[in-house]
Amino acid sequence: MKETLLKTFKNSSKTYTQHALIQQKMQDILLQKFKSYTNTSHFQEILELGCGIGLFSHKIANHFSFKHFIALDIVDFSEYFNQTSIEFHSVDIEDFKRIKNFYQDIKNDLIVSNAVLQWINQESFFQHLPSIANTNCYLLIGVFGEKNFLEFQELFGISLNYLNPQKYQKILEKDWNILEITQSLETLTFKTPLDVFKHIKNTGTNALHSIQITKNHLKHYALKFENKLTYSPLYILAQKK
Ligand SMILES: C[S@@+](CC[C@H](N)C(=O)[O-])C[C@H]1O[C@@H](n2cnc3c(N)ncnc32)[C@H](O)[C@@H]1O
């Protein structure tokens, strides 16, 4: 899956901004929500996990001042960070050994990630996360929840590692004070079923399906789902104990 994901997200870099509208809305909602919990405007160390071409990174950098901001993605998107004060590294965010190498004794004060964690083993990831977070470190996460792309779950029986709010609560509560976990639904409607699949490709999410799309699939999709595609954004705000 990681091999495919590397290709699909790299290939979508030129179309991502125009098509990944839900992901960008999630970034804005996360920032809005965060502001209702803290008026902290400076962080010593900021870490972003799965930054893509840096759309969320730039919003974070515009909102907050920082001493040091590291952004990581499995795909080498370094060219998008060349002219910025953000330090980019191409790293698998499940590789905590490598992530820890960037820091020595320093830990983070703000950790952010949007529209990424459904691609990884979240249970194991959240076990390691406290080891790179300072006490009082804020955690700001947008991720896709259980009903995400439910049309694909129904039609092809495929889905990613989607979790529900209760599961996140359980995973996080030992090490984090949870400020908020909320889930919502967003539906996009397309003109044709083919446009749904094009949209998925343009946002890099086509690593999700290795299946060959047939005319029959398209017909079924139009009949059953009226060319709609459901997103289920889930927002997590927490502070390290
Ligand atoms: C939907 S994009 C989100 C990009 C950005 N965070 C945003 O809000 O627009 C998902 C990103 O996660 C990255 N990603 C997925 N799995 C990863 C992993 N194991 N390690 C690092 N990055 C990963 C992909 O390469 C892609 O750039």
XYZ file of C-alpha atoms and ligand atoms in Angstrom:
268
model
C 0.000 0.000 0.000
C 2.826 2.467 0.872
C 4.441 2.027 -2.565
C 1.145 2.898 -4.276
C 0.455 5.752 -1.879
C 3.850 7.292 -2.640
C 2.964 7.357 -6.339
C -0.634 8.538 -6.037
C 0.128 11.437 -3.687
C 3.144 12.487 -5.749
C 1.048 12.378 -8.934
C -1.705 14.475 -7.351
C 0.605 17.304 -6.231
C -0.433 19.610 -9.112
C -4.186 18.959 -8.759
C -4.419 18.687 -4.942
C -5.033 22.385 -4.195
C -7.920 22.667 -6.654
C -9.616 19.392 -5.717
C -8.905 18.628 -2.039
C -11.574 21.032 -0.834
C -12.729 18.982 2.160
C -9.142 18.577 3.389
C -8.624 22.355 3.174
C -11.927 23.033 4.949
C -10.748 20.663 7.705
C -7.557 22.707 8.107
C -9.593 25.893 8.640
C -11.986 24.200 11.081
C -9.055 22.809 13.079
C -7.489 26.251 13.401
C -10.826 27.830 14.367
C -11.443 25.167 17.001
C -7.912 25.484 18.338
C -8.312 29.234 18.828
C -11.328 28.640 21.056
C -9.119 26.661 23.495
C -5.954 28.748 23.620
C -4.648 32.158 22.732
C -1.059 30.936 22.680
C 0.517 32.494 19.618
C 4.098 31.230 19.958
C 5.397 27.678 20.050
C 9.033 26.680 20.432
C 8.763 23.426 18.486
C 6.056 22.583 15.940
C 5.814 19.228 14.175
C 3.491 18.440 11.272
C 2.937 14.825 10.264
C 1.951 14.155 6.631
C 2.223 17.749 5.405
C 1.738 17.030 1.681
C 2.506 20.102 -0.441
C 2.274 22.289 2.666
C -1.181 23.876 2.490
C -1.834 23.346 6.221
C 1.831 24.053 7.065
C 1.569 27.548 5.579
C -1.648 28.287 7.459
C 0.013 27.193 10.718
C 3.092 29.298 9.959
C 0.869 32.330 9.273
C -1.094 31.904 12.504
C 1.716 31.188 14.959
C 5.268 32.242 15.544
C 7.770 29.486 16.303
C 11.407 28.773 16.943
C 11.500 25.615 14.856
C 8.905 23.955 12.602
C 9.501 20.487 11.132
C 7.112 19.105 8.505
C 7.259 15.452 7.448
C 5.787 13.494 4.563
C 6.547 10.088 3.098
C 6.678 11.724 -0.361
C 9.555 14.089 -1.094
C 7.694 17.405 -1.282
C 10.833 19.409 -0.352
C 10.480 21.732 -3.377
C 7.300 23.154 -1.790
C 9.244 24.175 1.351
C 12.436 25.602 -0.213
C 11.506 29.251 0.237
C 10.029 28.853 3.724
C 11.150 28.831 7.347
C 9.737 25.303 7.678
C 12.193 22.376 7.720
C 10.877 19.558 5.514
C 11.973 15.923 5.697
C 10.802 12.990 3.647
C 10.014 10.429 6.362
C 7.477 7.707 7.087
C 5.640 9.025 10.160
C 5.407 5.478 11.515
C 9.213 5.442 11.753
C 9.580 6.980 15.237
C 13.274 6.057 15.399
C 13.954 8.462 12.513
C 11.594 11.135 13.848
C 13.359 11.081 17.223
C 16.706 11.602 15.454
C 15.606 15.106 14.492
C 15.287 16.143 18.100
C 17.869 14.725 20.561
C 16.485 16.017 23.891
C 13.996 18.506 22.486
C 10.305 17.665 22.324
C 7.366 19.328 20.610
C 4.921 21.951 21.886
C 2.440 21.671 19.035
C 1.875 18.552 16.922
C -0.491 18.816 13.953
C -1.681 16.423 11.295
C -4.537 16.662 8.814
C -6.124 13.986 6.612
C -3.250 11.522 7.090
C -3.583 9.143 10.018
C -6.233 6.914 8.386
C -3.385 5.644 6.170
C -1.361 4.242 9.066
C -1.583 1.937 12.077
C -3.046 4.515 14.422
C -3.045 2.369 17.571
C 0.714 1.894 17.362
C 1.304 5.506 16.256
C -0.530 6.948 19.274
C 1.475 4.709 21.607
C 4.717 6.328 20.385
C 3.444 9.892 20.044
C 3.785 10.944 23.745
C 7.532 10.245 23.548
C 8.032 13.261 21.230
C 5.623 15.630 23.024
C 6.390 18.002 25.890
C 4.043 18.267 28.874
C 1.198 20.610 27.792
C 1.991 19.988 24.102
C -1.123 20.610 22.022
C -2.322 17.965 19.594
C -4.380 19.139 16.635
C -5.622 16.370 14.392
C -7.988 16.121 11.459
C -8.568 12.568 10.294
C -11.256 10.640 8.435
C -13.664 8.569 10.526
C -15.717 5.438 10.072
C -18.232 6.611 7.468
C -15.608 8.030 5.150
C -16.139 7.031 1.502
C -18.968 4.773 2.650
C -19.951 4.364 -1.002
C -16.609 2.607 -1.598
C -17.059 0.500 1.500
C -20.471 -0.624 0.181
C -19.645 -1.042 -3.501
C -16.131 -2.539 -3.264
C -15.843 -3.555 0.384
C -12.651 -1.492 0.742
C -11.749 1.024 3.412
C -8.813 2.421 5.342
C -7.986 2.307 9.050
C -11.006 4.404 10.067
C -11.730 4.707 13.812
C -14.664 6.166 15.733
C -14.573 8.929 18.393
C -14.955 6.411 21.256
C -11.883 4.531 20.049
C -9.820 7.748 19.889
C -11.006 8.654 23.389
C -9.807 5.282 24.650
C -6.463 5.432 22.865
C -5.673 8.999 23.909
C -7.011 9.450 27.430
C -4.036 7.869 29.204
C -1.488 10.446 28.016
C -3.607 13.376 26.846
C -6.262 15.664 28.292
C -8.861 15.538 25.575
C -10.319 18.937 24.727
C -12.589 17.782 21.942
C -13.299 14.877 19.625
C -15.997 15.608 17.064
C -17.119 13.927 13.893
C -19.056 15.319 10.943
C -20.223 14.344 7.477
C -19.606 16.195 4.218
C -21.108 15.099 0.919
C -19.816 16.082 -2.491
C -22.017 15.586 -5.545
C -20.537 15.088 -8.997
C -22.021 15.275 -12.494
C -21.041 11.743 -13.468
C -19.720 8.655 -11.648
C -16.493 9.028 -13.629
C -16.048 12.465 -12.034
C -16.124 10.792 -8.583
C -13.200 8.579 -9.540
C -11.352 11.505 -11.156
C -11.831 13.505 -7.940
C -10.314 10.679 -5.915
C -7.341 10.540 -8.283
C -6.857 14.309 -8.205
C -6.655 14.234 -4.400
C -4.199 11.303 -4.345
C -6.612 9.002 -2.563
C -6.679 6.417 -5.341
C -4.103 4.307 -3.446
C -7.233 3.194 -1.609
C -8.448 1.099 -4.516
C -6.353 -1.210 -6.628
C -9.488 -2.466 -8.367
C -10.159 -2.068 -12.053
C -13.163 0.232 -12.498
C -15.631 -1.213 -15.004
C -18.602 0.338 -16.816
C -20.797 -1.736 -14.545
C -19.225 -0.161 -11.439
C -19.908 3.297 -12.842
C -23.519 2.409 -13.649
C -24.009 0.998 -10.166
C -22.427 4.037 -8.552
C -24.742 6.428 -10.400
C -27.868 4.384 -9.643
C -27.153 3.643 -6.015
C -25.329 6.772 -4.823
C -26.444 9.446 -7.330
C -22.784 10.359 -7.884
C -22.332 11.432 -4.268
C -19.184 10.874 -2.243
C -19.271 11.010 1.559
C -16.404 12.335 3.642
C -16.384 11.938 7.409
C -13.960 14.433 8.966
C -13.091 13.843 12.590
C -11.390 16.506 14.708
C -9.223 15.823 17.752
C -7.848 18.501 20.049
C -5.891 17.440 23.108
C -3.140 18.539 25.453
C -0.374 16.294 26.790
C -0.630 15.397 30.489
C -4.599 13.892 2.015
S -2.908 14.355 2.102
C -2.976 15.598 3.370
C -1.938 16.658 3.208
C -2.051 17.833 4.169
N -1.878 17.396 5.539
C -3.361 18.562 4.010
O -4.039 18.827 5.007
O -3.686 18.935 2.864
C -2.197 12.974 2.956
C -0.681 13.046 3.032
O -0.237 12.053 3.965
C 0.978 11.522 3.484
N 1.206 10.229 4.134
C 0.443 9.118 4.098
N 1.016 8.124 4.819
C 2.157 8.625 5.327
C 3.193 8.085 6.144
N 3.163 6.822 6.584
N 4.224 8.886 6.488
C 4.282 10.179 6.047
N 3.334 10.744 5.262
C 2.282 9.978 4.892
C 0.753 11.442 1.975
O 1.960 11.354 1.258
C 0.000 12.752 1.715
O 0.886 13.792 1.386
